[in-house]
XYZ file of C-alpha atoms in Angstrom:
624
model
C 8.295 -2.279 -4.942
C 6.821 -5.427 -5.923
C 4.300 -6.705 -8.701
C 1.376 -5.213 -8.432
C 2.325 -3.037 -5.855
C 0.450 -5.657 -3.335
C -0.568 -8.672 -4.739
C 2.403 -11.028 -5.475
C 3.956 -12.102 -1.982
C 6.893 -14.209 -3.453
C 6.479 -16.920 -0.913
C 9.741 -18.819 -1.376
C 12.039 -15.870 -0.768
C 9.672 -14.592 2.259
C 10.561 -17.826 3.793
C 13.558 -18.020 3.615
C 13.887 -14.358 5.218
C 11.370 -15.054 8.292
C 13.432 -18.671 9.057
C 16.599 -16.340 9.000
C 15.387 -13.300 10.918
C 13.706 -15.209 13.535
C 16.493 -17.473 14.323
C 18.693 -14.112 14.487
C 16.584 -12.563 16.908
C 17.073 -13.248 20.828
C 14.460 -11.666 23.383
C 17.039 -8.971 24.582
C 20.858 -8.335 23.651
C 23.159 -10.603 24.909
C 24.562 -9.699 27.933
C 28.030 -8.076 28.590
C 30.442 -9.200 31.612
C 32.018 -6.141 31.765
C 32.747 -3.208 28.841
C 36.238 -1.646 28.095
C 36.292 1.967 27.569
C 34.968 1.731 24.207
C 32.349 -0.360 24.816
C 33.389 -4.137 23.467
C 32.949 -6.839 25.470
C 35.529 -8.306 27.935
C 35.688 -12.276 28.670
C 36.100 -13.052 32.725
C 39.545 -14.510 32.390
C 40.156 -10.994 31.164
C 38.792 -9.261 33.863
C 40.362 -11.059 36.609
C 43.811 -10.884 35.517
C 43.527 -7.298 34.824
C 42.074 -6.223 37.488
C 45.100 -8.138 40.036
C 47.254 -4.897 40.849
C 49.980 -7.017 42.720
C 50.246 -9.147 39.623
C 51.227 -5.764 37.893
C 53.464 -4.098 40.737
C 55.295 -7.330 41.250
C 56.501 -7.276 37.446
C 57.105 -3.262 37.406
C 59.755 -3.570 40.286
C 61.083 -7.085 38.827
C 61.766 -5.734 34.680
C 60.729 -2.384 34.873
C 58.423 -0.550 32.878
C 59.830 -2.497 29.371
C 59.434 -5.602 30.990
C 56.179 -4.866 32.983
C 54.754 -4.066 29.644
C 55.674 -7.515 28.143
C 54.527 -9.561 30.734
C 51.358 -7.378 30.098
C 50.551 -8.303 26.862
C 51.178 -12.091 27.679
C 48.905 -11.873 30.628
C 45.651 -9.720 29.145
C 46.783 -9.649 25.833
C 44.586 -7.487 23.819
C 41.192 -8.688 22.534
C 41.323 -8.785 18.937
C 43.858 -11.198 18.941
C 41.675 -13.631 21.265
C 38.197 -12.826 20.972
C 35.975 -13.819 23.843
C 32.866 -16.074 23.032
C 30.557 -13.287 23.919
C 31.925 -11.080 21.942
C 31.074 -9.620 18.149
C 32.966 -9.379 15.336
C 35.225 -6.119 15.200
C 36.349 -4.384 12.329
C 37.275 -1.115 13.773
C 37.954 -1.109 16.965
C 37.219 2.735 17.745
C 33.373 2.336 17.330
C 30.659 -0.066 18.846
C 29.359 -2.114 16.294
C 25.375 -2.762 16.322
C 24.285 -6.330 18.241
C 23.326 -9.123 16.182
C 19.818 -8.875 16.354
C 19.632 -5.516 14.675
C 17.574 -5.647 11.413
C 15.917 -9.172 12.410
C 12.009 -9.265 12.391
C 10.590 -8.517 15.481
C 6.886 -10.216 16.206
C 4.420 -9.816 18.830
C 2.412 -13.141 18.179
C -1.641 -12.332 19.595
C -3.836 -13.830 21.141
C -1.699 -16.455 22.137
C -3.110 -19.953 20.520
C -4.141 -21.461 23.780
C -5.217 -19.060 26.644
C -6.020 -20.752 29.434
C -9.027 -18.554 31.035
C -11.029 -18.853 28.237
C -14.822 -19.799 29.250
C -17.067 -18.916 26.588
C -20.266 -19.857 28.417
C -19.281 -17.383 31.043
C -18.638 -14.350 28.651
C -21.668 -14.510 26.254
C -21.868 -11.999 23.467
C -25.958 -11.130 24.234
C -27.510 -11.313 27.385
C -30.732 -9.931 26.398
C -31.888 -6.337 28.358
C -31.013 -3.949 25.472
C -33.306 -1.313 26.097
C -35.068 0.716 24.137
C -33.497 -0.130 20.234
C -36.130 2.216 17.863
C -34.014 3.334 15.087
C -34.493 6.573 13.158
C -34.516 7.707 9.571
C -31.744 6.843 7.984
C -28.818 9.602 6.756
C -28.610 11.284 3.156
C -25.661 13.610 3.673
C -24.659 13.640 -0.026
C -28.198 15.506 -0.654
C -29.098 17.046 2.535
C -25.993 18.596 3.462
C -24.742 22.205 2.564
C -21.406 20.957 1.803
C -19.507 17.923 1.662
C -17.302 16.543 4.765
C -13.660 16.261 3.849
C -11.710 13.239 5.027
C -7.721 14.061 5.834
C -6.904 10.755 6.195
C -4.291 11.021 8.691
C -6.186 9.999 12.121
C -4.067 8.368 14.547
C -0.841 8.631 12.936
C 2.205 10.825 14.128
C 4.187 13.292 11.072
C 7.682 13.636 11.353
C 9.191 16.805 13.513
C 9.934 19.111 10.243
C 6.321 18.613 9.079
C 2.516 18.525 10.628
C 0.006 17.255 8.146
C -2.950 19.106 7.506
C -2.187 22.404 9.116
C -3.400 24.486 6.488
C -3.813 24.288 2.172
C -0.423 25.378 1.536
C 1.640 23.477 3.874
C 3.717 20.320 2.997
C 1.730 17.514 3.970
C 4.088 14.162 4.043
C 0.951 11.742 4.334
C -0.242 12.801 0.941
C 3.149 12.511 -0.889
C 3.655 8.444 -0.571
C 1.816 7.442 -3.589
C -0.176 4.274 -2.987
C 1.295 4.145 0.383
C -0.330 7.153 0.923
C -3.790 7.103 3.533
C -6.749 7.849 1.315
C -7.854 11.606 1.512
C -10.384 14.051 0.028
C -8.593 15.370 -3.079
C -8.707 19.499 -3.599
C -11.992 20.328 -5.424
C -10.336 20.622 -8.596
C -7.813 17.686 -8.438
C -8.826 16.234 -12.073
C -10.207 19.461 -13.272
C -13.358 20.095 -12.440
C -14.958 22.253 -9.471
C -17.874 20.509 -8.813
C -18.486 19.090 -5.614
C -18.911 15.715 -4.821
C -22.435 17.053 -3.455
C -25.477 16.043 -5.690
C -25.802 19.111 -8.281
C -28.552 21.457 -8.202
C -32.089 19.896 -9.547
C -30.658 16.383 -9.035
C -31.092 13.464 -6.653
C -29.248 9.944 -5.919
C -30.962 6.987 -7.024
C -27.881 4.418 -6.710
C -24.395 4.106 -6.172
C -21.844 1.660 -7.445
C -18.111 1.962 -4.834
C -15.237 0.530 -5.324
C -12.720 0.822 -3.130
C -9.299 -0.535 -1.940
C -8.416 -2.147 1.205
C -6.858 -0.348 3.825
C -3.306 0.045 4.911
C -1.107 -3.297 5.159
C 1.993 -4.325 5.900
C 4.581 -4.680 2.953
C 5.225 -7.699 0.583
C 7.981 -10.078 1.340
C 9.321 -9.808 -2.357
C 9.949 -6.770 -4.520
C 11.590 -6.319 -7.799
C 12.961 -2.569 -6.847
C 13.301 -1.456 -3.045
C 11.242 -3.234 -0.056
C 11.601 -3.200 3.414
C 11.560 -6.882 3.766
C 14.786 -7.549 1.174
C 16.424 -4.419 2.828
C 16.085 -5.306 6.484
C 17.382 -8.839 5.690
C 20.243 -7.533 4.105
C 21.276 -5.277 7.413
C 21.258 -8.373 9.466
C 23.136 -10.490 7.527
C 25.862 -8.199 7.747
C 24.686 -6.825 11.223
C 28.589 -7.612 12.584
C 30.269 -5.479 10.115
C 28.494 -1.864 10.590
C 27.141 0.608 13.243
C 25.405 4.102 12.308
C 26.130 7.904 13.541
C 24.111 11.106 12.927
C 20.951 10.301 11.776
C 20.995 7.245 11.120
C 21.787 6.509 14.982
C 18.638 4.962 15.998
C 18.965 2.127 13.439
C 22.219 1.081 15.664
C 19.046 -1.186 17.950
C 16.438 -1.065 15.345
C 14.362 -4.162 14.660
C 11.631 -4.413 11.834
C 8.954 -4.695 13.076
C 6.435 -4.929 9.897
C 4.355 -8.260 9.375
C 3.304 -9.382 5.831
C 0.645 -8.324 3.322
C -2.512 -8.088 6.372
C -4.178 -5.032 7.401
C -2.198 -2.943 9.976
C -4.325 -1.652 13.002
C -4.411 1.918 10.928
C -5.983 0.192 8.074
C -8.968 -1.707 10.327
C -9.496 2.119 11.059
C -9.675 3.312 7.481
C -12.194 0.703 6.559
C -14.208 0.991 9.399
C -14.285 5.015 8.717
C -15.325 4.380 4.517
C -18.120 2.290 5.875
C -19.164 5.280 8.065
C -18.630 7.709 5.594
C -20.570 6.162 3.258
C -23.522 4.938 5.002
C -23.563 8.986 6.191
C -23.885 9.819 2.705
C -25.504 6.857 1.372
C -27.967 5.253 3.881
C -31.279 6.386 2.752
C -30.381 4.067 -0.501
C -31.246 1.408 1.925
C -34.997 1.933 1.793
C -34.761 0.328 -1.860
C -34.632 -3.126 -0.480
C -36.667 -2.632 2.520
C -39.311 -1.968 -0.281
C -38.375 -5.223 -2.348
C -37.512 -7.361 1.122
C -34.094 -7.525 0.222
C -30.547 -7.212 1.256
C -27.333 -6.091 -0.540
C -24.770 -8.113 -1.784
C -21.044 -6.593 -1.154
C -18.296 -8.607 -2.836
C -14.599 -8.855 -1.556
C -11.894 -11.387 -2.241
C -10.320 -14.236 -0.601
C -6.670 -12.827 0.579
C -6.733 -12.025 3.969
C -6.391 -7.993 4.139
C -9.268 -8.144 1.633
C -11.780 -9.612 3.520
C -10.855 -7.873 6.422
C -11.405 -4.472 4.587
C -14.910 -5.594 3.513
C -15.902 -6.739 7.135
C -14.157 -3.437 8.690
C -16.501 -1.503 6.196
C -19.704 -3.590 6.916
C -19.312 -2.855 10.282
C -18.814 0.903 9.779
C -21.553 0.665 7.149
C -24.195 -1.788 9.124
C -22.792 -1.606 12.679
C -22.365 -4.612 15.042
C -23.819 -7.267 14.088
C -23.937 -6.972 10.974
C -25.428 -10.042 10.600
C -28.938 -10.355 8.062
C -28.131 -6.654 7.241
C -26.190 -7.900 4.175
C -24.446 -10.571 2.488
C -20.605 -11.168 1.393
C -19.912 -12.587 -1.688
C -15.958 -13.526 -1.105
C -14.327 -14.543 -4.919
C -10.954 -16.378 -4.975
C -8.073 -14.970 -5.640
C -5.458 -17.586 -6.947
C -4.550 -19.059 -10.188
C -7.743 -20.969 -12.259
C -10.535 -18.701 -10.628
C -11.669 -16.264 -12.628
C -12.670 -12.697 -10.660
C -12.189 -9.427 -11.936
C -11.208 -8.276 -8.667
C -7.735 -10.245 -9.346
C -7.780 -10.359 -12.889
C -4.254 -11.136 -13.366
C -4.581 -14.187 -11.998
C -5.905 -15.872 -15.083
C -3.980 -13.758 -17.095
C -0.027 -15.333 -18.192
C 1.306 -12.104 -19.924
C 0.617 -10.227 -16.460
C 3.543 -12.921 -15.124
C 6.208 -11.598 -17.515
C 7.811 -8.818 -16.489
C 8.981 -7.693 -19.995
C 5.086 -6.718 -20.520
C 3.763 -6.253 -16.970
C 6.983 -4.620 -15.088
C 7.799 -1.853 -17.200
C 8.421 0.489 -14.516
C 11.462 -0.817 -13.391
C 14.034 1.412 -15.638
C 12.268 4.405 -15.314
C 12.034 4.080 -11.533
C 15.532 3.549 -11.057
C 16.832 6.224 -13.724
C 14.569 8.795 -11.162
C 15.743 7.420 -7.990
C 19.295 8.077 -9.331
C 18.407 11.623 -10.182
C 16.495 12.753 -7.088
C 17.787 10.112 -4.427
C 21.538 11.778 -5.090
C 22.215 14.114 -2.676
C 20.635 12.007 0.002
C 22.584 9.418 -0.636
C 25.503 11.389 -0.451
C 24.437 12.867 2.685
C 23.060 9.193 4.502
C 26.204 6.697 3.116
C 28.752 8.315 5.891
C 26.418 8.391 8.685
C 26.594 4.102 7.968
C 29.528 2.934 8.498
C 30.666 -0.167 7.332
C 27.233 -1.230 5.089
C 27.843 0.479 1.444
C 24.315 1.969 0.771
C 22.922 2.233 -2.702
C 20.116 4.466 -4.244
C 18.054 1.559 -4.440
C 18.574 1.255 -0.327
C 18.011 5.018 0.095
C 14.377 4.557 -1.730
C 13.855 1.971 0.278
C 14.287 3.843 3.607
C 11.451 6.077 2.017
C 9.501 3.156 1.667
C 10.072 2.170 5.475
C 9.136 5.477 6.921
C 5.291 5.328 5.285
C 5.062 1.245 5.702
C 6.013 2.060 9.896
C 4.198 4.910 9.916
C 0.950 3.265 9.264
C 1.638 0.533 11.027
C 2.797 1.692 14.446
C 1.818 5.404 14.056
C 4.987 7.092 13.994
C 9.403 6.316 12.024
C 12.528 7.721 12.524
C 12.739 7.439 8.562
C 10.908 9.547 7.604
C 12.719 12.689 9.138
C 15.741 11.482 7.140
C 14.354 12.813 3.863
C 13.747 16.655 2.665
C 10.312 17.540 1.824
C 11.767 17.256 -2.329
C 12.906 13.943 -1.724
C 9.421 13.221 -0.451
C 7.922 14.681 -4.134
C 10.276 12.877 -5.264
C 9.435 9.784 -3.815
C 5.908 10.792 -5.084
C 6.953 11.072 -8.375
C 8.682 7.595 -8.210
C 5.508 5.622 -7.258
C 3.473 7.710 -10.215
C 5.945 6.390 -12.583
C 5.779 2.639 -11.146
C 2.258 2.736 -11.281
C 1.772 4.284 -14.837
C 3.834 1.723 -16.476
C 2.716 -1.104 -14.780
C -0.696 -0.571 -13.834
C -2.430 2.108 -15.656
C -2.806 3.939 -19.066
C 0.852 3.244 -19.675
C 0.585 -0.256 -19.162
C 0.338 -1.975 -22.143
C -2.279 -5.002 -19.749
C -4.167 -2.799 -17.683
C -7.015 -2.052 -20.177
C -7.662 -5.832 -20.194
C -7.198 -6.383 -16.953
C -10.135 -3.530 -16.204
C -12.730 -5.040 -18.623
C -14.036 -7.132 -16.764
C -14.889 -5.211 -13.954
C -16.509 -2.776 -16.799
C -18.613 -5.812 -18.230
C -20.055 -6.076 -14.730
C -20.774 -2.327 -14.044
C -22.394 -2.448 -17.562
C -24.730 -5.377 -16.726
C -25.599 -3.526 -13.179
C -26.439 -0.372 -14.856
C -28.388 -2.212 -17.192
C -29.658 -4.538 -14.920
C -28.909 -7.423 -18.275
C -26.742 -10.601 -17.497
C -23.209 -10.461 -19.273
C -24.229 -12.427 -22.350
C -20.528 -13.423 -23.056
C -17.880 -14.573 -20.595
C -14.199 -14.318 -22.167
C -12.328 -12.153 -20.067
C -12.176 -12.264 -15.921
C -15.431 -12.539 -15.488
C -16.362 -15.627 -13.600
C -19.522 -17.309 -14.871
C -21.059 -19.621 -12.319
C -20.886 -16.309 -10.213
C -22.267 -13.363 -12.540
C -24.757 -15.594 -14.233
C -26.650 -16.278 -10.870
C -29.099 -13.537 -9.586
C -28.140 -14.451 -5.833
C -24.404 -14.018 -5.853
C -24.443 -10.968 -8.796
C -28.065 -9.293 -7.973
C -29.323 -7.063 -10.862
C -31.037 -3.896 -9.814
C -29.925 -3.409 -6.504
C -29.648 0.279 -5.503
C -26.293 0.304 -3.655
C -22.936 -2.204 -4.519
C -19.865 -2.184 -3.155
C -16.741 -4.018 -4.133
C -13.003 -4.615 -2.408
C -10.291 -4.727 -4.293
C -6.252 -4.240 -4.762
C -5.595 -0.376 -6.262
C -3.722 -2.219 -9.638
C -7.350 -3.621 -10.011
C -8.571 0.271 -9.441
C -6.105 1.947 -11.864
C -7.084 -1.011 -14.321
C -10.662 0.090 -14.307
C -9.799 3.537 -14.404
C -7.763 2.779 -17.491
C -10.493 0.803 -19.331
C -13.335 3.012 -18.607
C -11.122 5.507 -20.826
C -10.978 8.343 -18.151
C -8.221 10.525 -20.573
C -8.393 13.541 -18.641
C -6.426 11.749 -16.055
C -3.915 10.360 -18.948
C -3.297 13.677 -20.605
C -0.014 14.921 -19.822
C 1.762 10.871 -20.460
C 3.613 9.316 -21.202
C 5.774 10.157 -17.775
C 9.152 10.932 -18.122
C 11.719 9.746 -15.879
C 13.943 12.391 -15.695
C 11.908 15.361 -14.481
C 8.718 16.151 -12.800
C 6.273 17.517 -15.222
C 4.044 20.297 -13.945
C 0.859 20.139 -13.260
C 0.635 16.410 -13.932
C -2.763 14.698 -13.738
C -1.808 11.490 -12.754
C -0.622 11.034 -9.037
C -0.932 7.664 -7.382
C -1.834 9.389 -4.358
C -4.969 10.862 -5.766
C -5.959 7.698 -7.379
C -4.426 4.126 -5.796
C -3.710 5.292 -1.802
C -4.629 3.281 1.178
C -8.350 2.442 1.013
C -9.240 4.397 -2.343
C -12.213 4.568 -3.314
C -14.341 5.652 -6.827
C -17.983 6.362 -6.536
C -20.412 5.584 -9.473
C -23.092 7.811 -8.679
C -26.202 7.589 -10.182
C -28.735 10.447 -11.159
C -31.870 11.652 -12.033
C -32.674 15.382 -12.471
C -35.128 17.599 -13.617
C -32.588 19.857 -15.413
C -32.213 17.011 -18.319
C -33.996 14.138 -19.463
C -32.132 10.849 -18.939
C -30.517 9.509 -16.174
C -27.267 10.566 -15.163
C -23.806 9.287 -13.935
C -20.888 10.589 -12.384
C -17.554 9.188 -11.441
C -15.799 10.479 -7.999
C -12.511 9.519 -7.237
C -11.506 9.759 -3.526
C -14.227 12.654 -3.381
C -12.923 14.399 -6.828
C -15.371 14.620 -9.738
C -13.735 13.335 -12.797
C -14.310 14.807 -16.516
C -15.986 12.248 -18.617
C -14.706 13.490 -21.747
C -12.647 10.972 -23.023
C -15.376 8.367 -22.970
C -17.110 9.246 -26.357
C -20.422 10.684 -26.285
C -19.915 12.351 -22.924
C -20.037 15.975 -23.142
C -18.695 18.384 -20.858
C -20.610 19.176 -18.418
C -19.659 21.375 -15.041
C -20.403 18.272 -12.562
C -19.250 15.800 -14.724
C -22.412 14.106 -15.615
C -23.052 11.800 -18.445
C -26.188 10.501 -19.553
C -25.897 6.578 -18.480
C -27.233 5.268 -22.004
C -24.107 7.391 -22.888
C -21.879 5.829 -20.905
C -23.156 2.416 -21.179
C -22.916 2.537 -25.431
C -19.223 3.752 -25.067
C -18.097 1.369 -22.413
C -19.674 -1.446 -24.770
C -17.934 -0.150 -27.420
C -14.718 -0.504 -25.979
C -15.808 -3.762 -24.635
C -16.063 -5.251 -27.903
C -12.579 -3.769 -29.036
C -10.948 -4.743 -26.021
C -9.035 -8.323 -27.171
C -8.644 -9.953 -23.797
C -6.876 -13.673 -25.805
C -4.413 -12.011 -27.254
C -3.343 -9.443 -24.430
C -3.826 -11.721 -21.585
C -2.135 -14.980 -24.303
C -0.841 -13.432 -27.073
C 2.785 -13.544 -28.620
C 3.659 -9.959 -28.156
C 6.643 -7.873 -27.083
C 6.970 -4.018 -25.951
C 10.804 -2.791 -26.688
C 11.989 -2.149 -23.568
C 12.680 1.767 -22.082
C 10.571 4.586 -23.626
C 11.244 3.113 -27.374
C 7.558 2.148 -27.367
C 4.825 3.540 -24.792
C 0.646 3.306 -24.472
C -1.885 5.916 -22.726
C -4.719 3.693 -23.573
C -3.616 0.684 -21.234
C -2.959 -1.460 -24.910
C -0.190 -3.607 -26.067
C 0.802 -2.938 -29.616
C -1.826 -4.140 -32.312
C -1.159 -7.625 -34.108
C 0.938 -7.495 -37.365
C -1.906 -7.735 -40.241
């Protein structure tokens, strides 16, 4: 898995590997002129003396069998001595070793970057005659309905044969053990301890909402420091001339990967599309706030392709087609020099080390070791020729979600027991605990910034200092950070969630950490699937009731109601309300102790392994 799970795309490397694959990769298998009994190649010369029968009764009656067999092997003498041109490498000449182009990237380049029966005046997107286009009263699910829909997250893909997702509460579901590979779904009621429903509680009603969400699914990184599909598929084809595969593993004996790089998969347009849906379902009577005031929202996304692709998927769930004067996108850049707390890390040098911002990587590999054995001792056989490792094991795990959502349906994933698969779950927990959230000794600086600007929007007051992510020439202008708007919605990458999480101080979900890499601990309350999958998404719901005096908030992750205990002030309180003045003081609070200079610049080292850990998302304090 890479840095930040999907931010860093290691361009050099990635290079490298698409020049190599695509020069590997012909449009079919070369063809054979004719196949021995085992399947290899023959050259013509071959053929034609061979197949000459008078050639071989002429030397039988001249030397006998002894000599017929001598003038034999001078005539078609066997081919590993004198390989034809068309032929492969053999090392074993009892098995059919895979074609060259197995493990090369395979790309279906559309639309095509000239089409020649393109006439735009002829195909016009309006043509006026719309009929009748009243619209109605706009939907308020979250407070009309008697209960609240539950999203399983798995439309439109295909589960392995030993599983069916979804069939019922108690049976393994594989889509919800990938960690942040995993499709977003509706956690169980009382996922982070609490049985409230998402549903507005009794004497209450909405009066804003803050989301933040993730994009949807993607294709994989080209780089990774442990595992990745990319590295791993490379590796196969380089040595494609050297190995075949049995049992199992047969199908991989033509396979071709077929995953592009970093941009939404057709899967993910869908999940996007399906948030902005859901959530203008729930949400669309918030709308009426700026008919009143004669305005329009402001959503905010990022630059990076599968970012801004989310956020216009959602708007068009959300608003429909066009979308256009419904709303306005605020896009932020995401590369190094422009601050946006949407990609915090980019202004941020210690989150480039890996001694303070991959931490994972031990504890990751010390699991995979433990629960990857016995499938590793059960896979290596079935490839012959191609020494597999742990580390390649975990990454056919990886390549059975990453096909999945992008083309629906992988032979690797039936490879794997439905343990290997908690297992697996476990794994990306412990990568993303280290690296991204409470464990990380970055994240809580990496989150403030966001925090500063939910502050401010709760408070509708601009951010009176800027000396963390927070961009400036953005956040300081009404137009491109609007105060007082009912309804915001932001894109992001799930590190940037889990950061957030981590420095709004959310402890419940900390409480059984640090991880351990050795065991799964029961009953955990951090799982990366809950929190970081495939279009995520945390609702800030505010609240005004009858019941109590002030104005209330509530935080909802992925349709779970969080405790907000560990945020001081915050009492508990069956839905998980807070008063927001409460909220607001403690988030200041931790604001003001939150150093971003000296954990984003300081001179600071963690000991490596479990010799030091966090569950507050700090680095250790400076020496006095």
């Amino acid at each position: 898995m890479n840095k930040y799970g999907d931010v860093e795309a290691g361009d050099e490397y990635k290079g490298s590997i698409e020049a190599e694959n695509q020069a590997l990769l012909p449009s079919s298998p070369a063809p054979h002129d004719e196949a021995d009994t085992n399947g290899s190649p023959r050259s013509s010369t071959h053929s034609r003396l061979c197949s000459k029968p008078r050639i071989q009764l002429s030397v039988a009656y001249l030397g006998g069998l002894l000599t017929a067999g001598l003038i034999q092997l001078l005539l078609c003498p066997p081919q590993w001595l004198f390989p034809s041109s068309n032929s492969y490498t053999v090392y074993d000449t009892s098995k059919d070793l895979v074609p060259p182009y197995v493990g090369s990237s395979e790309v279906h380049h559309y639309p095509p970057p000239s089409p020649t029966n393109v006439f735009p005046s002829l195909f016009p997107t309006s043509v006026g005659h719309a009929g009748p286009t009243p619209t109605g009263a706009e939907p308020a699910l979250v407070a009309t309905a008697p209960s609240y829909p539950v999203h399983t997250g798995a439309a439109h893909l295909v589960a392995p044969s030993f599983t069916k997702a979804g069939t019922d509460d108690d049976h393994f579901d594989l889509f919800r053990h990938w960690g942040n590979l995993s499709p977003w779904f509706s956690v169980e009621k009382d996922a982070f301890g609490l049985e409230s429903s998402p549903g507005v509680p009794e004497t209450c009603r909405v009066t804003g909402m803050h989301l933040l969400h993730r994009h949807g699914a993607r294709y994989p990184t080209g780089w990774a420091s442990y595992g990745g599909p990319a590295n791993f598929s490379a590796r196969l084809n380089k040595a494609a001339a050297g190995w075949n595969a049995s049992g199992d593993l047969a199908f991989m004996n033509d396979w071709t990967y077929k995953l592009g790089e970093e941009i939404l998969t057709p899967f993910g347009r869908q999940q996007l599309y399906d948030l902005g849906v859901s959530m203008r379902m729930k949400y669309g009577f918030l709308l009426q706030n700026f008919t009143e005031t004669n305005t329009i929202p402001v959503f905010r996304t990022e630059s990076q392709d599968r970012m801004l692709a989310s956020a216009l998927n959602f708007a068009i769930g959300f608003f429909g087609y066009p979308f256009e004067g419904q709303y306005q996108q605020s896009i932020t850049i995401e590369d190094p020099g422009y601050n946006n707390t949407l990609a915090p890390y980019k202004t941020c040098p210690n989150a480039n080390k890996p001694s303070k911002a991959d931490r994972a990587q031990p504890y990751i590999r010390q699991w995979a070791s433990i629960y990857l054995k016995n499938a590793l001792d059960r896979l290596a056989p079935q490839l012959h020729g191609y020494d597999l490792t742990i580390e390649d094991v975990y990454t056919l795990q990886q390549m059975c979600a990453y096909e999945t959502v992008a083309i629906g349906y992988s032979r690797f994933c039936e490879l794997f027991t439905e343990e290997e698969w908690k297992g697996f779950n476990y794994a990306m927990d412990l990568y993303f605990w280290y690296d991204s959230a409470f464990g990380s000794p970055l994240s809580r600086a990496l989150g403030i910034g966001y925090t500063e600007e939910l502050v401010s929007r709760l408070t509708h007051t601009p951010i009176a200092t800027h000396n963390t992510s927070t961009n400036g020439t953005l956040d300081d202008d009404p137009v491109t950070f609007p105060l007082g708007q009912s309804l915001y919605v932001d894109a992001t990458h799930e590190v940037v969630v889990l950061h957030v999480i981590t420095a709004l101080n959310l402890t419940t979900l900390a409480s059984n950490g640090p991880l351990p890499a050795d065991h799964i601990p029961a009953h955990r309350s951090f799982k990366a699937s809950h929190l970081a999958p495939f279009a995520t998404n945390i609702q800030f719901q505010l609240l005004s009731c009858t019941s109590v005096p002030d104005s209330q908030i509530r935080v909802i992750i992925n349709d779970g109601v969080v405790p907000l205990t560990g945020i001081r002030g915050c009492p508990e309180q069956k839905d998980g309300m807070c008063p927001v003045s409460t909220f607001v003081a403690a988030q200041r609070e931790i604001i003001d102790k939150t150093d971003w200079e000296y954990v984003c610049h300081g001179d600071w080292e963690v000991p490596p392994g479990s010799a030091w850990n966090t569950t507050t998302g700090m680095p250790p304090a400076p020496e006095q």
